[in-house]
Amino acid sequence: MTTAQGFCPFDVGEEFRALREHDPVSRLELPSGTPVRFLTRHADARRVLADERFGSVDAAPLLRPGGSAQDIAPPAPGVLLFLDPPEHTRYRRMLAGEFTGRRMAALRPRITALVDERLDAMAAGTSAELMRDFALPVPSLVICELLGVPYADRADFQRRTAAQVDMALPEDEAARLWAESTEYMSGLAAAKRAHPTDDLLGRLVAAHGSELTDAEVAGLGTFLLGAGYETTANMLGLGTLQLLRHPEQLAALRDGDEQAVDRAVEELLRTLAVVNNAAVRQARADVELSGTTIREGEFVLVSLGSASRDDAVFDDPDAVDLTRVPGAHLAFGHGVHHCLGAPLARLELRIALPALLRRFPGLRTALPPEEIEYLPRTLVHGVRRLPVEW
C-alpha cells in the first residue's frame, strides 16, 4: 500500500488475497512499460523459483522508467542473484562453508557484543533514531567484520547500496555507483591477495584465488556486502515497529526461550517480507501455472510477500501471531537462489530484537503512526527513519 509517506508493508493482505483468488497469474507493467506476469500463489512461487525453465535476468532496465528488454545486459561477475547454474553453483560452492551452523555459532558471541555496544550507546539518552543508532549499525558491523571490510568506510558503501536499490535512480547513475562499488572492492581484494587475512574475503582468495578473476572477487564482495546488511537492517526497523504495533504479543519474543524467539522471528519474516518480490525471471519454454500458460520469453515476477500469506499454506495468514509454528514462508526465496545469508540474518534478528526490548521495556515510537515515513517502492521495504523513546 503506497501512501504519501512511502510504501507501508503492514496492510497489504486484502490486495494479495484478491489476486490469489481471482487473478493469480496477473498481468502488470513494470516501470519501463515492459509487461510481466505477477505470481501471487505459494505453489506457483515455489515452482518457478525451483524450475530451470525460468532463467534469472538482471532486469534493472525493466524496473526503471525508459528502460526496455533490449537494455538487459549479462549480469556482472559474482552477482549470485542474477546467475543460474552452473555458474551460480560454482560461486555458491565456494561460499557455502562460510554460512554453516558451525560458523554461525562461532559468530554469536561477537554479534551479541556488537548489539550490546549499540544498546549501551543508546542508553545514554532517553530517545534515539532506531535506524541510524541500531538497525543499520548492527548488521553493518557484522558484515564488515565477516567480510573483512573496514567499518570506517561504511558511510560510502551504505550510500551506494541505498541508492542502488532505489528504482527511481536513473540507470546511468546506478551504473556509476556499481562501478564505484566494484572499484572499491577490487582494491580491497587486491590487498587481501597480497596479504591474506582471516575473514571471508581473505579466505576466499586464499582458497580459490587461482579460480577467480579480480572482477569476480570484486563482484562477489560487492554483492555480499550490500546483501549482508540492507535487508537485515530494514527487518530490524520494520520488525521493531511491528512488535510495537502488537504490544500484547511482544513478550513472546522479549521474554521467551530460544524456541519462542525463533517462532516470533519467523513470523516477522513471514508477515513483513522486506524483499517483497524475487528477482525477475524469464521463461525459457511454455509453462502452465494456475491454468494460465506462460509463453517462452515472457517475464515473470514472484511475490514472496503474497506467497507467504497464502491461506492454502497458512491459517489466518494476515494475522500476526508470534507463537505460530513456523511454516514454509518464502522470505528468503526458494530453490537454488534461496538466500545464502539466511542463517546469518536469522541469528542477528534472534539476538538483536529480544536484547533491544529487554534493555528498553518502555520502548515506544516517538511519532504517531500516520507520520512514520516508509521507503518508497524500492527493492527492499523499510522505514526511512524510526524515532523512538523510552
XYZ file of C-alpha atoms in Angstrom:
390
model
C 0.000 0.000 0.000
C 1.617 3.259 -1.147
C 0.918 6.404 0.862
C 2.282 9.938 0.934
C 4.727 8.591 3.495
C 6.036 5.834 1.202
C 5.162 2.146 0.910
C 3.610 0.682 4.087
C 4.113 -3.111 4.078
C 1.812 -3.897 7.000
C -1.670 -3.764 5.496
C -1.373 -5.459 2.122
C -3.323 -8.627 2.900
C -6.505 -7.716 1.041
C -4.643 -6.749 -2.143
C -2.742 -10.031 -2.179
C -5.800 -12.105 -1.290
C -7.825 -10.711 -4.189
C -5.047 -11.532 -6.644
C -4.518 -15.072 -5.317
C -8.228 -15.819 -5.539
C -9.138 -14.149 -8.815
C -6.006 -13.440 -10.840
C -3.003 -15.422 -9.524
C -1.055 -15.001 -12.779
C -1.936 -11.383 -13.384
C -0.552 -9.037 -15.992
C 1.372 -5.999 -14.813
C 3.590 -3.410 -16.404
C 6.994 -2.782 -14.914
C 8.098 0.876 -14.612
C 9.739 0.601 -18.050
C 6.376 -0.354 -19.547
C 7.501 -3.951 -20.098
C 4.699 -6.481 -19.429
C 5.271 -9.096 -16.735
C 3.292 -11.950 -15.217
C 2.843 -11.366 -11.464
C 2.592 -14.588 -9.456
C 0.939 -14.485 -6.044
C 0.216 -18.107 -5.019
C 2.626 -20.066 -2.844
C 2.613 -23.164 -5.061
C 3.330 -21.160 -8.222
C 6.080 -19.205 -6.473
C 7.882 -22.331 -5.289
C 7.557 -23.942 -8.680
C 9.003 -21.013 -10.602
C 11.844 -20.428 -8.149
C 12.916 -24.076 -8.413
C 12.261 -24.603 -12.130
C 15.236 -24.341 -14.502
C 12.818 -23.356 -17.267
C 12.722 -19.891 -15.676
C 16.052 -18.103 -16.056
C 17.345 -15.283 -13.879
C 17.977 -11.923 -15.523
C 19.470 -8.661 -14.317
C 16.270 -6.799 -15.012
C 17.323 -3.394 -13.666
C 16.499 -1.701 -17.010
C 12.941 -3.047 -16.789
C 12.478 -1.610 -13.302
C 13.287 1.962 -14.307
C 11.251 4.327 -16.491
C 12.635 4.491 -20.003
C 14.269 1.069 -19.929
C 13.489 -1.892 -22.151
C 14.260 -5.572 -22.604
C 16.858 -4.613 -25.221
C 18.840 -2.880 -22.466
C 19.274 -6.063 -20.409
C 22.953 -6.914 -20.196
C 24.710 -10.031 -18.911
C 24.990 -9.897 -15.112
C 28.172 -8.641 -13.545
C 30.603 -11.368 -12.436
C 29.882 -12.732 -8.984
C 26.377 -11.307 -8.562
C 24.654 -14.513 -7.465
C 21.146 -13.109 -7.646
C 21.190 -12.931 -11.444
C 23.171 -16.067 -12.250
C 21.919 -19.578 -12.910
C 23.689 -22.954 -12.719
C 26.338 -23.936 -13.497
C 27.958 -20.542 -12.903
C 25.787 -19.844 -9.862
C 26.626 -23.289 -8.469
C 30.348 -22.663 -8.875
C 30.289 -19.452 -6.839
C 27.882 -20.758 -4.235
C 30.007 -23.834 -3.581
C 32.951 -21.563 -2.786
C 30.897 -19.579 -0.265
C 28.703 -22.242 1.331
C 31.181 -23.113 4.071
C 31.070 -19.550 5.381
C 27.394 -19.806 6.363
C 27.225 -23.179 8.094
C 25.752 -23.742 11.529
C 29.251 -24.048 12.959
C 30.303 -20.705 11.517
C 27.146 -19.053 12.817
C 27.651 -20.466 16.314
C 31.156 -19.029 16.302
C 29.769 -15.602 15.392
C 27.137 -15.498 18.155
C 29.368 -14.037 20.921
C 30.670 -11.282 18.655
C 27.202 -10.353 17.381
C 25.933 -10.256 20.976
C 28.798 -7.949 21.935
C 28.127 -5.625 18.983
C 24.419 -5.455 19.860
C 25.234 -4.673 23.492
C 27.631 -1.924 22.442
C 24.939 -0.218 20.390
C 22.382 -0.573 23.190
C 24.843 0.875 25.703
C 25.300 3.899 23.454
C 21.543 4.367 23.132
C 21.030 4.000 26.890
C 22.998 7.194 27.478
C 19.834 9.077 26.499
C 16.066 8.664 26.573
C 15.419 8.622 22.831
C 17.046 7.519 19.586
C 16.542 7.261 15.853
C 16.400 3.482 15.616
C 17.567 3.070 12.027
C 20.616 5.298 12.478
C 21.523 4.195 16.006
C 20.732 0.470 15.958
C 19.151 -1.146 12.902
C 21.818 -0.048 10.403
C 24.938 -0.236 12.600
C 24.403 -3.789 13.888
C 24.286 -5.688 10.546
C 26.784 -3.276 9.002
C 29.299 -4.009 11.745
C 28.658 -7.732 11.456
C 29.055 -7.953 7.682
C 32.124 -5.716 7.733
C 33.826 -7.977 10.274
C 32.697 -11.111 8.445
C 33.967 -9.962 5.043
C 36.969 -8.032 6.266
C 35.732 -4.609 5.119
C 36.816 -1.547 7.151
C 33.787 -0.277 9.076
C 35.205 3.232 8.729
C 34.156 3.043 5.053
C 30.508 2.407 5.923
C 29.163 5.857 5.000
C 30.244 5.441 1.387
C 29.097 1.849 0.891
C 25.779 2.468 2.661
C 25.161 5.463 0.416
C 25.901 3.425 -2.700
C 23.816 0.432 -1.649
C 20.798 2.525 -0.614
C 20.870 4.309 -3.960
C 21.214 1.121 -5.992
C 18.015 -0.419 -4.578
C 16.097 2.771 -5.413
C 14.385 2.117 -8.717
C 13.774 5.835 -9.257
C 17.505 6.279 -9.764
C 18.482 6.896 -13.410
C 20.220 3.919 -14.972
C 23.429 5.777 -15.752
C 23.708 6.846 -12.119
C 23.097 3.271 -10.952
C 25.832 2.058 -13.315
C 28.231 4.692 -11.998
C 27.565 3.642 -8.407
C 28.080 -0.032 -9.245
C 31.394 0.792 -10.917
C 32.390 2.821 -7.866
C 31.462 -0.085 -5.584
C 33.406 -2.672 -7.549
C 36.422 -0.381 -7.818
C 36.448 -0.094 -4.034
C 36.090 -3.847 -3.590
C 38.755 -4.542 -6.236
C 41.269 -2.589 -4.197
C 40.317 -4.461 -1.062
C 40.555 -7.848 -2.820
C 43.961 -6.988 -4.257
C 45.217 -6.153 -0.776
C 43.955 -9.490 0.517
C 45.626 -11.359 -2.339
C 48.902 -9.720 -1.369
C 48.400 -10.145 2.372
C 45.762 -12.841 3.166
C 43.529 -12.182 6.159
C 41.348 -14.448 8.284
C 37.983 -13.170 7.087
C 35.575 -14.283 4.374
C 37.219 -12.374 1.517
C 40.685 -13.308 2.727
C 39.768 -16.988 2.955
C 38.054 -16.818 -0.449
C 41.121 -15.510 -2.257
C 43.419 -17.859 -0.314
C 41.367 -20.954 -1.162
C 40.040 -20.039 -4.621
C 42.186 -17.133 -5.798
C 43.537 -19.051 -8.770
C 39.978 -19.886 -9.903
C 38.607 -16.358 -9.589
C 39.405 -13.267 -11.600
C 39.777 -9.932 -9.862
C 36.409 -8.902 -11.336
C 34.745 -11.994 -9.868
C 36.167 -11.395 -6.401
C 35.098 -7.752 -6.577
C 31.587 -8.714 -7.751
C 31.148 -11.330 -5.043
C 32.383 -8.959 -2.364
C 30.202 -6.081 -3.525
C 27.127 -8.309 -3.715
C 27.713 -9.867 -0.272
C 28.392 -6.513 1.353
C 25.142 -4.951 0.182
C 23.029 -8.071 0.647
C 24.569 -8.646 4.075
C 23.160 -5.606 5.813
C 20.475 -3.799 3.778
C 17.731 -6.388 4.229
C 18.574 -7.202 7.863
C 18.684 -3.519 8.796
C 15.197 -2.994 7.375
C 13.937 -6.149 9.099
C 15.212 -4.773 12.411
C 13.435 -1.474 11.798
C 10.156 -2.881 10.488
C 10.275 -5.803 12.940
C 10.535 -3.433 15.887
C 7.665 -1.367 14.536
C 5.561 -4.498 14.010
C 6.224 -5.560 17.597
C 5.235 -2.145 18.934
C 2.025 -2.369 16.906
C 1.243 -5.650 18.710
C 2.257 -4.982 22.325
C 0.032 -7.810 23.565
C 2.347 -10.280 21.818
C 5.658 -8.548 22.340
C 6.539 -10.551 25.465
C 6.641 -13.756 23.407
C 9.856 -12.502 21.870
C 11.208 -10.372 24.720
C 10.832 -12.937 27.496
C 10.598 -16.220 25.588
C 13.004 -19.117 25.469
C 15.035 -19.873 22.364
C 12.188 -21.713 20.658
C 9.741 -18.876 21.333
C 12.187 -16.322 19.946
C 12.731 -18.442 16.845
C 8.977 -18.652 16.235
C 8.500 -14.925 16.704
C 11.318 -14.064 14.304
C 9.954 -16.425 11.642
C 6.534 -14.799 11.933
C 8.057 -11.355 11.487
C 9.947 -12.593 8.434
C 6.762 -14.128 7.014
C 4.488 -11.139 7.508
C 6.944 -8.405 6.579
C 8.867 -9.940 3.632
C 11.145 -6.915 3.290
C 12.199 -8.259 -0.110
C 8.650 -8.492 -1.386
C 9.448 -9.748 -4.887
C 12.014 -12.221 -6.132
C 14.298 -11.225 -8.980
C 12.613 -11.136 -12.385
C 12.705 -14.440 -14.251
C 12.232 -15.116 -17.967
C 10.511 -18.232 -19.283
C 12.735 -20.458 -21.425
C 9.777 -22.592 -22.525
C 5.987 -22.543 -22.364
C 4.881 -23.382 -18.790
C 1.385 -23.618 -17.340
C 0.737 -22.088 -13.908
C -2.686 -21.994 -12.213
C -4.384 -22.645 -15.536
C -2.505 -19.907 -17.400
C 0.214 -20.560 -19.958
C 3.373 -18.530 -19.553
C 4.879 -18.233 -23.020
C 8.569 -18.661 -23.755
C 10.281 -15.290 -23.466
C 7.717 -13.768 -21.081
C 8.948 -12.185 -17.863
C 7.569 -13.287 -14.503
C 7.731 -11.619 -11.104
C 7.165 -13.739 -7.988
C 5.546 -12.038 -4.999
C 7.321 -13.517 -1.981
C 5.104 -11.415 0.267
C 1.875 -12.781 -1.165
C 3.144 -16.371 -1.250
C 3.974 -16.089 2.436
C 0.382 -15.029 3.158
C -1.335 -17.736 1.112
C -4.207 -19.323 3.062
C -3.620 -22.554 1.152
C -0.498 -22.888 3.337
C -1.054 -20.687 6.411
C -4.091 -20.468 8.708
C -5.370 -16.896 9.103
C -2.379 -15.710 7.073
C -2.833 -11.965 7.503
C -2.846 -12.187 11.293
C 0.429 -11.605 13.128
C 0.839 -14.482 15.585
C 4.274 -14.568 17.190
C 3.541 -18.012 18.641
C 2.714 -19.517 15.235
C 4.549 -22.737 14.382
C 6.836 -21.671 11.512
C 5.702 -22.762 8.074
C 7.240 -22.691 4.613
C 7.334 -18.908 4.174
C 9.390 -17.576 1.274
C 11.003 -14.526 2.881
C 14.408 -15.903 1.859
C 13.262 -17.220 -1.502
C 13.373 -20.840 -2.606
C 15.400 -23.181 -4.787
C 18.972 -22.548 -5.867
C 18.583 -18.841 -5.102
C 17.451 -19.370 -1.514
C 19.315 -16.650 0.382
C 22.833 -17.810 1.195
C 22.971 -15.464 4.183
C 19.659 -16.580 5.725
C 21.380 -18.238 8.726
C 23.264 -15.018 9.471
C 20.157 -12.824 9.133
C 18.171 -15.117 11.419
C 20.951 -15.111 14.006
C 21.182 -11.313 14.015
C 17.411 -10.927 14.406
C 17.234 -13.543 17.162
C 19.934 -11.741 19.127
C 19.142 -8.086 18.413
C 15.353 -7.872 18.778
C 14.997 -9.510 22.237
C 18.030 -7.571 23.502
C 16.502 -4.267 22.354
C 13.171 -4.992 24.039
C 14.769 -6.193 27.263
C 17.046 -3.162 27.525
C 14.203 -0.721 26.905
C 10.960 -2.251 28.267
C 9.194 1.085 27.795
C 10.203 1.388 24.140
C 7.673 3.275 22.016
C 7.595 5.197 18.770
C 8.045 8.944 19.091
C 5.739 9.689 16.146
C 2.066 8.960 15.545
C 1.586 6.097 13.044
C 0.499 8.379 10.211
C 3.751 10.376 10.419
C 6.135 7.438 10.135
C 7.946 7.713 6.822
C 8.454 4.497 4.884
C 10.749 3.930 1.962
C 9.151 4.288 -1.475
C 8.660 1.182 -3.585
C 12.306 0.212 -3.665
C 13.604 -3.345 -3.976
C 13.693 -3.543 -0.171
C 10.862 -2.366 2.090
C 11.635 -0.403 5.209
C 11.272 2.767 7.234
C 13.363 5.782 6.356
C 13.530 6.950 9.964
C 12.108 5.499 13.167
C 12.340 7.883 16.144
C 11.776 6.006 19.416
C 11.820 6.859 23.119
C 11.605 5.026 26.414
